[in-house]
Amino acid sequence: MKGKRVMKQLLQGVAAGSLLMGLALPASAAEPDTNELMLEGEGAYVPTDSPSIQLPKQPFQLQKPSKQEGVLGPTKPSYVMDVDYNATTHKVKGTLEVTFKNNIKNNLSELYFNLWGNAETFEENGGSMDVSKIKVNGKKATFEVNETALHIQNLSLPKNKKSTVTMNFQVSLPEQQDRFGWYGDTVSMGNWFPILSVYDDEGWNVDPYYPYGEAFYSLSGKYDVTVTTDKEQVIAATGEEVGKPVIKGDQATHRYKAKDVRDFAMEMNPNYRVISSKVNGIKVNVYYSSEHAKYAASLLESGVDSLALFSEKFGKYPWPELDIVTMEGWFGGMEYPQLVMISLAGDRPLDWAKSVNAHEIGHQWFYGIIGNNEYDEPWLDESFASFAAALYDGDLDDLDVAPHPDQDYHLSSQIADFTARADEGGISAYYYMIYNYGSSTINDLRQELGDETFYDAMQRYFKQQKFGISTTRDFISSMEKSTDRDLMPFFRDHRVYLSDQE
């Protein structure tokens, strides 16, 4: 079968042990057959030639508030950024303004931002993120930075009123093939600016950066981003470019706007070529360098076909454009709103690239449109994106994966549950459960309900959670209401437990 062939090509294309960061399941356990692993062959941010294992730190211990059911804020964030990227120093300097509504509580006394550029994995290669001149509603603010968490203190923000935070920030991009960094002529700017943290019924979320997956969690909002850099740079970005760039000497100023997105990413390379097509009125662009030219047509084909298929099965793609960019990278691919990065280090098979592309485009629905807390509930985006890739590949019948033999690993486990046991195979268990067993579980649900009922329920779930944040409880509740069935026995049998989050 095609899917099995792609999976085996994935494993053959990497050094022994590196696919899962050199970690294995305990020798005493009956190991799952790694020839059946989909991993990033259905590609998300899974290492295929990763650096030595470096575990994320445990979450910051913040004081947790009393439960406030349904709270999720600050709501309606609107970002305005004006930045300059220096291709010689690989630094970004600029200003950020974010306006939001305090829907959390009366006289909100603090705010948190995530500074992902300060993660240890980036610092080792010259990466950093600094902030200064922070003001809240025009008044100088007290703040402190603790690794990837920016804490703004001593505030008194009225409830149900808008507030504005302004700051200067400077970013040093690390020299590495990553979603954030530069390598050769390619500049990858994922998670590159201070982004407002989310406050929910457990308090502020400032979980650690997870280098072998995603730990991101943000609310949908608006972005207005102005970027000045060398005029030769070809830029792919979230949103759409407004007008033509303004040229002054050897510099060009570009402006991008996006709405209903929960992040903003860019990819630059002065040597990028671009091919485009349209599907359902959506423009699909592939940005590729000469060394990746052989992949361009296949990526465009899979991009067009994935958008059409997933719009039909899950819900209509809501944005007017999608950019697919090629890069080196040590991973399979990475998703951002309206932009996906495809990592093509080495000589990847074309089928592999198309499947990875489908996975990342699946993330446009699962995390991009239907958001979730990727640190606490990683299965809600990765399992669904892996299922979407198998749907695109025509390989749903191959999704027959047993759960991990260790009963303590659940499909609904948090990332911390896996990293806490990294020295005994926890990271490989994360990939196995969240990608492989997770996609198999979604397919089991499809088979349990039948195609018509399943996809109808998925479309209702999409409409219910569009541009919002979903939880495991939300998903189960939505599927039960759509099908008028008690599905809790099914999910318990597949190690999905509400108690993992509550």
Coordinates of C-alpha atoms in Angstrom, one line a residue:
M1 CA 0.0 0.0 0.0
K2 CA 1.1 3.5 -0.7
G3 CA 0.9 4.6 2.9
K4 CA 3.0 1.7 4.2
R5 CA 5.6 2.6 1.5
V6 CA 5.8 6.2 2.6
M7 CA 6.1 5.2 6.3
K8 CA 9.0 2.9 5.5
Q9 CA 10.7 5.6 3.4
L10 CA 10.5 7.9 6.4
L11 CA 12.4 5.5 8.5
Q12 CA 14.9 4.6 5.9
G13 CA 15.7 8.3 5.3
V14 CA 17.2 8.9 8.7
A15 CA 20.0 7.7 10.9
A16 CA 19.1 4.9 13.2
G17 CA 17.6 6.1 16.4
S18 CA 17.5 9.8 15.4
L19 CA 13.8 9.7 14.3
L20 CA 12.7 9.6 17.9
M21 CA 15.6 11.7 19.3
G22 CA 17.6 8.6 20.1
L23 CA 15.2 7.4 22.7
A24 CA 13.6 4.0 22.8
L25 CA 10.8 2.3 24.6
P26 CA 11.8 0.3 27.7
A27 CA 13.4 -3.0 26.7
S28 CA 11.0 -4.8 29.0
A29 CA 8.0 -3.5 27.2
A30 CA 6.6 -5.0 24.0
E31 CA 7.7 -2.3 21.6
P32 CA 5.2 -1.1 18.9
D33 CA 6.4 -2.0 15.4
T34 CA 8.3 1.1 14.3
N35 CA 7.7 0.1 10.7
E36 CA 4.1 1.1 11.2
L37 CA 4.9 4.6 12.6
M38 CA 3.5 7.5 10.6
L39 CA 5.3 10.2 12.6
E40 CA 6.1 13.1 10.4
G41 CA 5.6 11.1 7.3
E42 CA 2.2 12.5 7.9
G43 CA 4.6 15.3 9.1
A44 CA 4.3 17.8 11.8
Y45 CA 7.1 19.0 13.9
V46 CA 8.8 15.6 14.3
P47 CA 12.6 15.4 14.1
T48 CA 14.1 13.4 11.3
D49 CA 17.7 14.3 12.1
S50 CA 17.4 16.0 15.4
P51 CA 20.1 17.5 17.6
S52 CA 20.9 15.7 20.9
I53 CA 17.9 15.4 23.2
Q54 CA 17.2 18.5 25.3
L55 CA 14.2 18.3 27.5
P56 CA 12.0 21.3 28.1
K57 CA 11.8 22.6 31.6
Q58 CA 8.7 22.0 33.6
P59 CA 5.9 24.6 33.6
F60 CA 6.4 27.7 35.6
Q61 CA 4.6 27.4 39.0
L62 CA 2.1 30.2 38.9
Q63 CA -0.5 30.7 41.6
K64 CA -3.6 29.1 40.2
P65 CA -6.9 31.0 40.6
S66 CA -10.2 29.6 41.7
K67 CA -12.0 27.9 38.9
Q68 CA -13.8 30.4 36.6
E69 CA -15.8 28.2 34.2
G70 CA -15.6 29.4 30.6
V71 CA -13.1 32.2 31.1
L72 CA -10.7 32.6 28.2
G73 CA -8.9 35.8 27.5
P74 CA -7.7 38.4 27.1
T75 CA -10.1 38.4 24.1
K76 CA -10.0 40.0 20.7
P77 CA -6.2 40.7 20.5
S78 CA -5.2 43.0 17.7
Y79 CA -1.4 43.3 17.0
V80 CA 0.4 46.1 15.2
M81 CA 4.1 45.6 14.5
D82 CA 6.7 47.6 12.7
V83 CA 10.0 45.8 12.4
D84 CA 13.3 45.8 10.6
Y85 CA 15.2 42.6 9.7
N86 CA 18.9 42.9 9.1
A87 CA 20.1 40.0 6.9
T88 CA 23.7 40.6 7.9
T89 CA 23.3 40.5 11.6
H90 CA 20.2 38.3 11.6
K91 CA 18.4 40.6 14.0
V92 CA 14.9 41.9 14.1
K93 CA 14.2 45.3 15.8
G94 CA 10.9 47.0 16.1
T95 CA 7.8 47.9 18.0
L96 CA 4.7 46.0 19.0
E97 CA 1.3 47.2 20.0
V98 CA -1.4 44.9 21.1
T99 CA -4.9 46.0 22.0
F100 CA -7.3 43.5 23.7
K101 CA -10.4 43.4 25.9
N102 CA -10.1 42.4 29.6
N103 CA -12.8 39.8 29.9
I104 CA -11.1 38.0 32.8
K105 CA -11.8 39.9 36.0
N106 CA -12.2 43.3 37.6
N107 CA -9.0 45.3 37.9
L108 CA -6.8 42.8 36.2
S109 CA -3.4 43.2 37.9
E110 CA -1.0 41.4 35.6
L111 CA -0.4 40.2 32.1
Y112 CA 1.9 37.5 30.6
F113 CA 3.5 37.2 27.2
N114 CA 5.4 34.3 25.7
L115 CA 8.9 35.1 24.5
W116 CA 9.6 31.8 22.6
G117 CA 12.9 33.1 21.2
N118 CA 14.4 32.8 24.7
A119 CA 14.1 29.0 24.7
E120 CA 17.3 27.2 25.6
T121 CA 17.4 25.3 22.3
F122 CA 17.7 28.7 20.5
E123 CA 20.1 30.4 23.0
E124 CA 22.7 27.7 22.3
N125 CA 22.9 28.9 18.7
G126 CA 22.7 32.7 19.3
G127 CA 19.0 33.1 19.6
S128 CA 17.4 35.6 22.1
M129 CA 14.5 37.9 22.5
D130 CA 14.7 41.2 24.5
V131 CA 11.9 43.7 25.4
S132 CA 12.1 47.2 26.6
K133 CA 10.0 50.4 27.1
I134 CA 6.9 48.5 28.0
K135 CA 3.8 50.7 28.5
V136 CA 0.2 49.8 29.4
N137 CA -2.4 52.3 28.4
G138 CA 0.4 54.8 27.9
K139 CA 1.9 54.4 31.3
K140 CA 5.3 52.9 32.0
A141 CA 4.9 49.3 33.3
T142 CA 6.9 47.2 35.7
F143 CA 7.9 43.9 34.2
E144 CA 10.3 41.0 34.5
V145 CA 11.4 38.2 32.1
N146 CA 11.8 34.6 33.3
E147 CA 13.2 32.7 30.4
T148 CA 10.2 32.4 27.9
A149 CA 7.7 34.3 30.1
L150 CA 7.3 38.1 30.2
H151 CA 5.4 39.1 33.4
I152 CA 3.9 42.7 33.4
Q153 CA 2.9 43.6 37.0
N154 CA 1.1 46.2 39.2
L155 CA -1.7 46.8 36.8
S156 CA -5.4 47.7 37.3
L157 CA -7.2 47.0 34.1
P158 CA -11.0 47.4 34.2
K159 CA -13.1 44.5 33.2
N160 CA -14.8 44.6 29.8
K161 CA -12.7 47.5 28.7
K162 CA -10.0 47.6 26.0
S163 CA -6.4 48.1 27.0
T164 CA -3.2 48.5 25.0
V165 CA 0.3 47.3 25.6
T166 CA 3.2 48.8 23.7
M167 CA 6.9 47.7 23.7
N168 CA 10.1 47.7 21.8
F169 CA 11.6 44.3 21.1
Q170 CA 14.7 42.9 19.6
V171 CA 15.2 39.4 18.3
S172 CA 18.4 37.6 17.5
L173 CA 17.7 34.6 15.2
P174 CA 19.8 31.5 15.9
E175 CA 21.9 30.0 13.2
Q176 CA 20.0 26.7 12.9
Q177 CA 17.7 24.9 10.6
D178 CA 14.5 25.3 12.5
R179 CA 11.1 26.9 12.5
F180 CA 12.8 29.9 14.2
G181 CA 16.3 30.6 12.8
W182 CA 18.4 31.2 9.7
Y183 CA 20.4 28.8 7.6
G184 CA 22.2 29.8 4.4
D185 CA 19.9 32.2 2.6
T186 CA 16.7 31.0 4.3
V187 CA 15.2 32.9 7.3
S188 CA 12.4 31.1 9.3
M189 CA 10.4 33.4 11.5
G190 CA 8.0 31.2 13.4
N191 CA 7.2 32.2 17.0
W192 CA 9.4 35.3 16.6
F193 CA 7.6 38.0 18.5
P194 CA 6.2 38.6 22.0
I195 CA 2.7 37.0 22.0
L196 CA 0.0 37.5 24.6
S197 CA -0.4 34.5 26.8
V198 CA -3.8 32.9 27.4
Y199 CA -5.7 33.1 30.7
D200 CA -8.2 30.3 31.2
D201 CA -9.9 28.5 34.1
E202 CA -6.4 27.3 35.3
G203 CA -4.8 30.8 35.2
W204 CA -2.1 32.1 32.9
N205 CA -0.5 29.6 30.5
V206 CA 3.3 30.0 30.3
D207 CA 4.3 26.4 29.7
P208 CA 7.9 25.8 28.6
Y209 CA 8.9 25.6 25.0
Y210 CA 8.8 22.1 23.6
P211 CA 11.5 21.5 20.9
Y212 CA 10.0 18.2 19.7
G213 CA 6.5 19.3 19.1
E214 CA 4.3 22.3 19.9
A215 CA 3.5 24.0 23.2
F216 CA 1.7 26.9 21.7
Y217 CA -1.7 28.3 22.8
S218 CA -3.1 31.7 21.7
L219 CA -6.4 33.3 20.8
S220 CA -7.4 34.3 17.3
G221 CA -7.1 38.0 16.5
K222 CA -5.9 40.5 13.9
Y223 CA -2.4 41.3 12.7
D224 CA -1.0 44.4 10.9
V225 CA 2.7 43.8 10.3
T226 CA 5.1 46.1 8.5
V227 CA 8.5 44.6 7.7
T228 CA 11.5 46.5 6.3
T229 CA 14.4 44.4 4.9
D230 CA 16.7 44.0 1.9
K231 CA 14.7 44.6 -1.3
E232 CA 16.0 41.3 -2.7
Q233 CA 14.2 39.3 -0.1
V234 CA 11.2 37.2 -1.3
I235 CA 8.8 36.9 1.6
A236 CA 6.0 34.4 2.4
A237 CA 3.8 35.4 5.3
T238 CA 0.6 34.8 7.2
G239 CA -2.1 37.0 5.8
E240 CA -2.0 39.0 2.6
E241 CA 0.4 41.7 1.5
V242 CA -1.2 45.2 1.3
G243 CA -0.2 46.9 -1.9
K244 CA 3.3 46.8 -3.3
P245 CA 6.5 47.1 -1.3
V246 CA 7.9 50.6 -0.9
I247 CA 11.5 50.7 -2.2
K248 CA 14.1 53.1 -0.6
G249 CA 17.6 52.5 -1.8
D250 CA 18.4 48.8 -1.1
Q251 CA 15.6 48.4 1.4
A252 CA 11.9 47.4 0.8
T253 CA 9.0 47.9 3.2
H254 CA 6.2 45.3 3.1
R255 CA 2.9 45.4 4.9
Y256 CA 0.8 42.4 5.7
K257 CA -2.7 42.1 7.2
A258 CA -4.4 39.0 8.6
K259 CA -7.6 38.4 10.6
D260 CA -9.0 35.5 12.6
V261 CA -5.5 34.0 13.0
R262 CA -3.8 33.0 16.2
D263 CA -0.2 33.6 15.1
F264 CA 1.9 35.3 12.4
A265 CA 4.9 33.8 10.7
M266 CA 7.2 34.6 7.8
E267 CA 9.8 32.9 5.7
M268 CA 12.4 34.8 3.6
N269 CA 14.9 33.8 0.9
P270 CA 16.1 36.2 -1.8
N271 CA 16.4 33.2 -4.2
Y272 CA 12.8 31.9 -3.7
R273 CA 10.8 31.2 -6.9
V274 CA 7.1 31.1 -6.7
I275 CA 4.4 29.0 -8.5
S276 CA 0.7 29.4 -7.8
S277 CA -2.7 28.0 -8.4
K278 CA -6.3 28.5 -7.2
V279 CA -8.9 26.2 -5.7
N280 CA -12.3 27.3 -4.5
G281 CA -11.1 30.9 -4.9
I282 CA -8.1 30.4 -2.6
K283 CA -4.7 31.2 -3.9
V284 CA -2.1 28.6 -3.2
N285 CA 1.6 29.6 -3.5
V286 CA 4.7 27.4 -3.3
Y287 CA 7.9 29.2 -2.5
Y288 CA 10.9 27.1 -3.3
S289 CA 14.7 27.5 -3.8
S290 CA 16.6 25.9 -6.7
E291 CA 17.8 22.9 -4.7
H292 CA 14.1 22.1 -4.0
A293 CA 12.8 22.7 -7.4
K294 CA 11.9 19.1 -8.0
Y295 CA 9.3 19.2 -5.2
A296 CA 7.5 22.4 -6.3
A297 CA 4.9 20.9 -8.6
S298 CA 4.1 18.1 -6.1
L299 CA 3.7 20.5 -3.2
L300 CA 1.4 22.7 -5.3
E301 CA -0.6 19.6 -6.3
S302 CA -1.0 18.3 -2.7
G303 CA -1.7 21.8 -1.5
V304 CA -4.6 22.3 -3.9
D305 CA -5.9 18.8 -3.4
S306 CA -5.7 19.0 0.4
L307 CA -7.5 22.3 0.6
A308 CA -10.3 21.0 -1.5
L309 CA -10.6 17.7 0.3
F310 CA -10.4 19.1 3.9
S311 CA -12.8 21.9 3.0
E312 CA -15.3 19.3 1.8
K313 CA -14.8 16.9 4.8
F314 CA -14.2 19.3 7.7
G315 CA -15.4 22.8 6.8
K316 CA -14.6 25.6 4.4
Y317 CA -11.0 27.0 4.5
P318 CA -11.7 30.6 5.7
W319 CA -8.7 32.6 4.4
P320 CA -8.0 33.8 0.8
E321 CA -4.4 32.5 0.6
L322 CA -2.1 29.7 1.7
D323 CA 1.7 29.8 1.4
I324 CA 3.8 26.6 1.2
V325 CA 7.6 27.2 1.7
T326 CA 10.5 24.9 1.3
M327 CA 13.5 24.9 3.7
E328 CA 16.2 22.5 5.0
G329 CA 15.3 21.9 8.6
W330 CA 15.8 18.8 10.8
F331 CA 12.0 18.1 11.1
G332 CA 9.3 17.1 8.7
G333 CA 7.2 20.3 8.6
M334 CA 5.6 23.0 10.7
E335 CA 2.3 24.8 10.6
Y336 CA 1.4 28.5 11.0
P337 CA -1.8 30.2 10.0
Q338 CA -1.9 30.5 6.2
L339 CA 1.8 29.3 6.0
V340 CA 3.4 25.9 6.2
M341 CA 7.1 25.0 6.3
I342 CA 8.2 21.8 4.6
S343 CA 11.6 20.5 5.7
L344 CA 13.5 18.9 2.8
A345 CA 16.9 18.2 4.2
G346 CA 18.4 15.3 2.3
D347 CA 16.8 13.6 -0.7
R348 CA 13.2 13.2 0.4
P349 CA 10.8 11.1 -1.7
L350 CA 8.1 13.1 -3.5
D351 CA 5.3 11.0 -1.9
W352 CA 6.8 11.9 1.5
A353 CA 6.8 15.6 0.8
K354 CA 3.2 15.5 -0.4
S355 CA 2.1 13.6 2.7
V356 CA 3.9 16.0 5.0
N357 CA 2.4 18.9 3.2
A358 CA -1.1 17.4 3.7
H359 CA -0.4 17.0 7.4
E360 CA 0.7 20.6 7.8
I361 CA -2.3 21.8 5.8
G362 CA -4.5 19.7 8.1
H363 CA -3.2 21.8 10.9
Q364 CA -4.9 24.8 9.2
W365 CA -8.1 23.2 10.5
F366 CA -6.8 21.6 13.7
Y367 CA -5.0 24.3 15.7
G368 CA -5.3 27.1 13.1
I369 CA -9.1 27.3 12.8
I370 CA -10.1 25.0 15.8
G371 CA -7.5 26.0 18.4
N372 CA -6.4 24.1 21.5
N373 CA -3.8 24.2 24.2
E374 CA -1.1 22.2 22.5
Y375 CA 0.9 21.6 25.7
D376 CA -2.0 20.3 27.7
E377 CA -4.0 18.5 24.9
P378 CA -1.6 17.8 22.0
W379 CA -3.8 15.1 20.6
L380 CA -6.5 17.6 19.6
D381 CA -4.4 18.9 16.8
E382 CA -1.7 16.3 16.0
S383 CA -3.9 13.3 16.0
F384 CA -6.4 15.1 13.7
A385 CA -3.7 16.4 11.4
S386 CA -2.3 12.9 11.1
F387 CA -5.7 11.6 10.3
A388 CA -6.1 14.3 7.7
A389 CA -2.9 13.3 6.0
A390 CA -4.0 9.6 5.9
L391 CA -7.3 10.8 4.4
Y392 CA -5.4 12.7 1.7
D393 CA -3.1 9.7 1.1
G394 CA -6.1 7.3 0.7
D395 CA -4.6 5.2 3.5
L396 CA -7.3 5.3 6.2
D397 CA -7.6 1.5 6.0
D398 CA -3.9 1.3 7.1
L399 CA -4.7 3.1 10.4
D400 CA -4.8 0.2 12.7
V401 CA -2.4 1.0 15.6
A402 CA -2.5 -0.6 19.1
P403 CA -2.0 1.7 22.1
H404 CA 1.4 1.9 23.8
P405 CA 1.9 -1.1 26.1
D406 CA 2.4 1.2 29.1
Q407 CA -1.1 1.9 30.4
D408 CA 0.1 5.1 32.0
Y409 CA 0.4 6.8 28.6
H410 CA -2.9 8.1 27.5
L411 CA -4.0 9.7 24.3
S412 CA -5.3 12.6 26.4
S413 CA -2.0 13.0 28.3
Q414 CA -0.3 16.3 28.6
I415 CA 3.2 16.8 27.1
A416 CA 4.6 17.0 30.7
D417 CA 3.4 13.4 31.3
F418 CA 5.7 12.3 28.5
T419 CA 8.7 14.5 29.2
A420 CA 8.7 13.5 32.9
R421 CA 9.6 10.0 31.8
A422 CA 12.0 10.9 29.0
D423 CA 14.8 8.8 30.3
E424 CA 12.6 5.7 29.9
G425 CA 11.2 6.4 26.5
G426 CA 8.7 9.1 27.2
I427 CA 9.5 11.2 24.1
S428 CA 9.1 8.2 21.7
A429 CA 5.9 7.3 23.5
Y430 CA 4.6 10.9 22.8
Y431 CA 5.1 10.4 19.1
Y432 CA 3.7 7.0 19.1
M433 CA 0.5 7.9 21.1
I434 CA -0.2 11.4 19.8
Y435 CA 0.5 10.9 16.1
N436 CA 0.1 7.2 15.4
Y437 CA -2.4 5.9 17.9
G438 CA -4.2 9.2 17.9
S439 CA -4.9 9.1 14.1
S440 CA -5.9 5.5 14.4
T441 CA -8.3 6.4 17.2
I442 CA -10.0 9.1 15.0
N443 CA -10.3 6.5 12.2
D444 CA -11.8 4.0 14.7
L445 CA -14.4 6.7 15.5
R446 CA -15.1 7.2 11.8
Q447 CA -15.6 3.4 11.4
E448 CA -17.8 3.3 14.5
L449 CA -20.1 6.1 13.2
G450 CA -19.9 5.5 9.5
D451 CA -18.6 8.1 7.0
E452 CA -21.7 10.1 6.6
T453 CA -22.4 10.5 10.3
F454 CA -18.7 11.1 11.1
Y455 CA -18.0 13.8 8.6
D456 CA -21.3 15.5 9.3
A457 CA -20.4 15.6 13.0
M458 CA -16.9 16.9 12.2
Q459 CA -18.4 19.8 10.2
R460 CA -20.7 20.6 13.1
Y461 CA -17.7 20.6 15.4
F462 CA -15.9 22.9 13.0
K463 CA -18.8 25.4 13.0
Q464 CA -19.1 25.3 16.7
Q465 CA -15.4 25.8 17.5
K466 CA -14.3 27.9 14.5
F467 CA -11.6 30.5 15.6
G468 CA -12.1 29.4 19.2
I469 CA -10.4 27.0 21.6
S470 CA -11.5 23.4 21.9
T471 CA -10.9 21.0 24.7
T472 CA -11.3 17.2 24.9
R473 CA -14.6 17.7 26.6
D474 CA -15.7 20.0 23.9
F475 CA -14.9 17.5 21.2
I476 CA -16.6 14.6 22.9
S477 CA -19.6 16.7 23.7
S478 CA -19.9 17.9 20.1
M479 CA -19.7 14.5 18.7
E480 CA -22.2 13.1 21.1
K481 CA -24.7 15.9 20.4
S482 CA -24.3 15.5 16.6
T483 CA -24.7 11.7 16.7
D484 CA -27.1 11.4 19.7
R485 CA -24.9 8.7 21.1
D486 CA -23.1 8.1 24.3
L487 CA -19.5 7.9 23.1
M488 CA -17.7 7.9 26.5
P489 CA -17.2 4.1 26.4
F490 CA -15.5 4.5 23.0
F491 CA -13.1 7.2 24.3
R492 CA -12.4 5.4 27.5
D493 CA -11.5 2.3 25.5
H494 CA -9.0 4.5 23.5
R495 CA -7.4 6.1 26.6
V496 CA -9.1 9.5 26.3
Y497 CA -9.9 10.6 29.8
L498 CA -11.4 13.9 30.9
S499 CA -9.6 13.5 34.2
D500 CA -6.3 14.1 32.4
Q501 CA -7.2 17.8 32.1
E502 CA -9.6 18.2 35.1

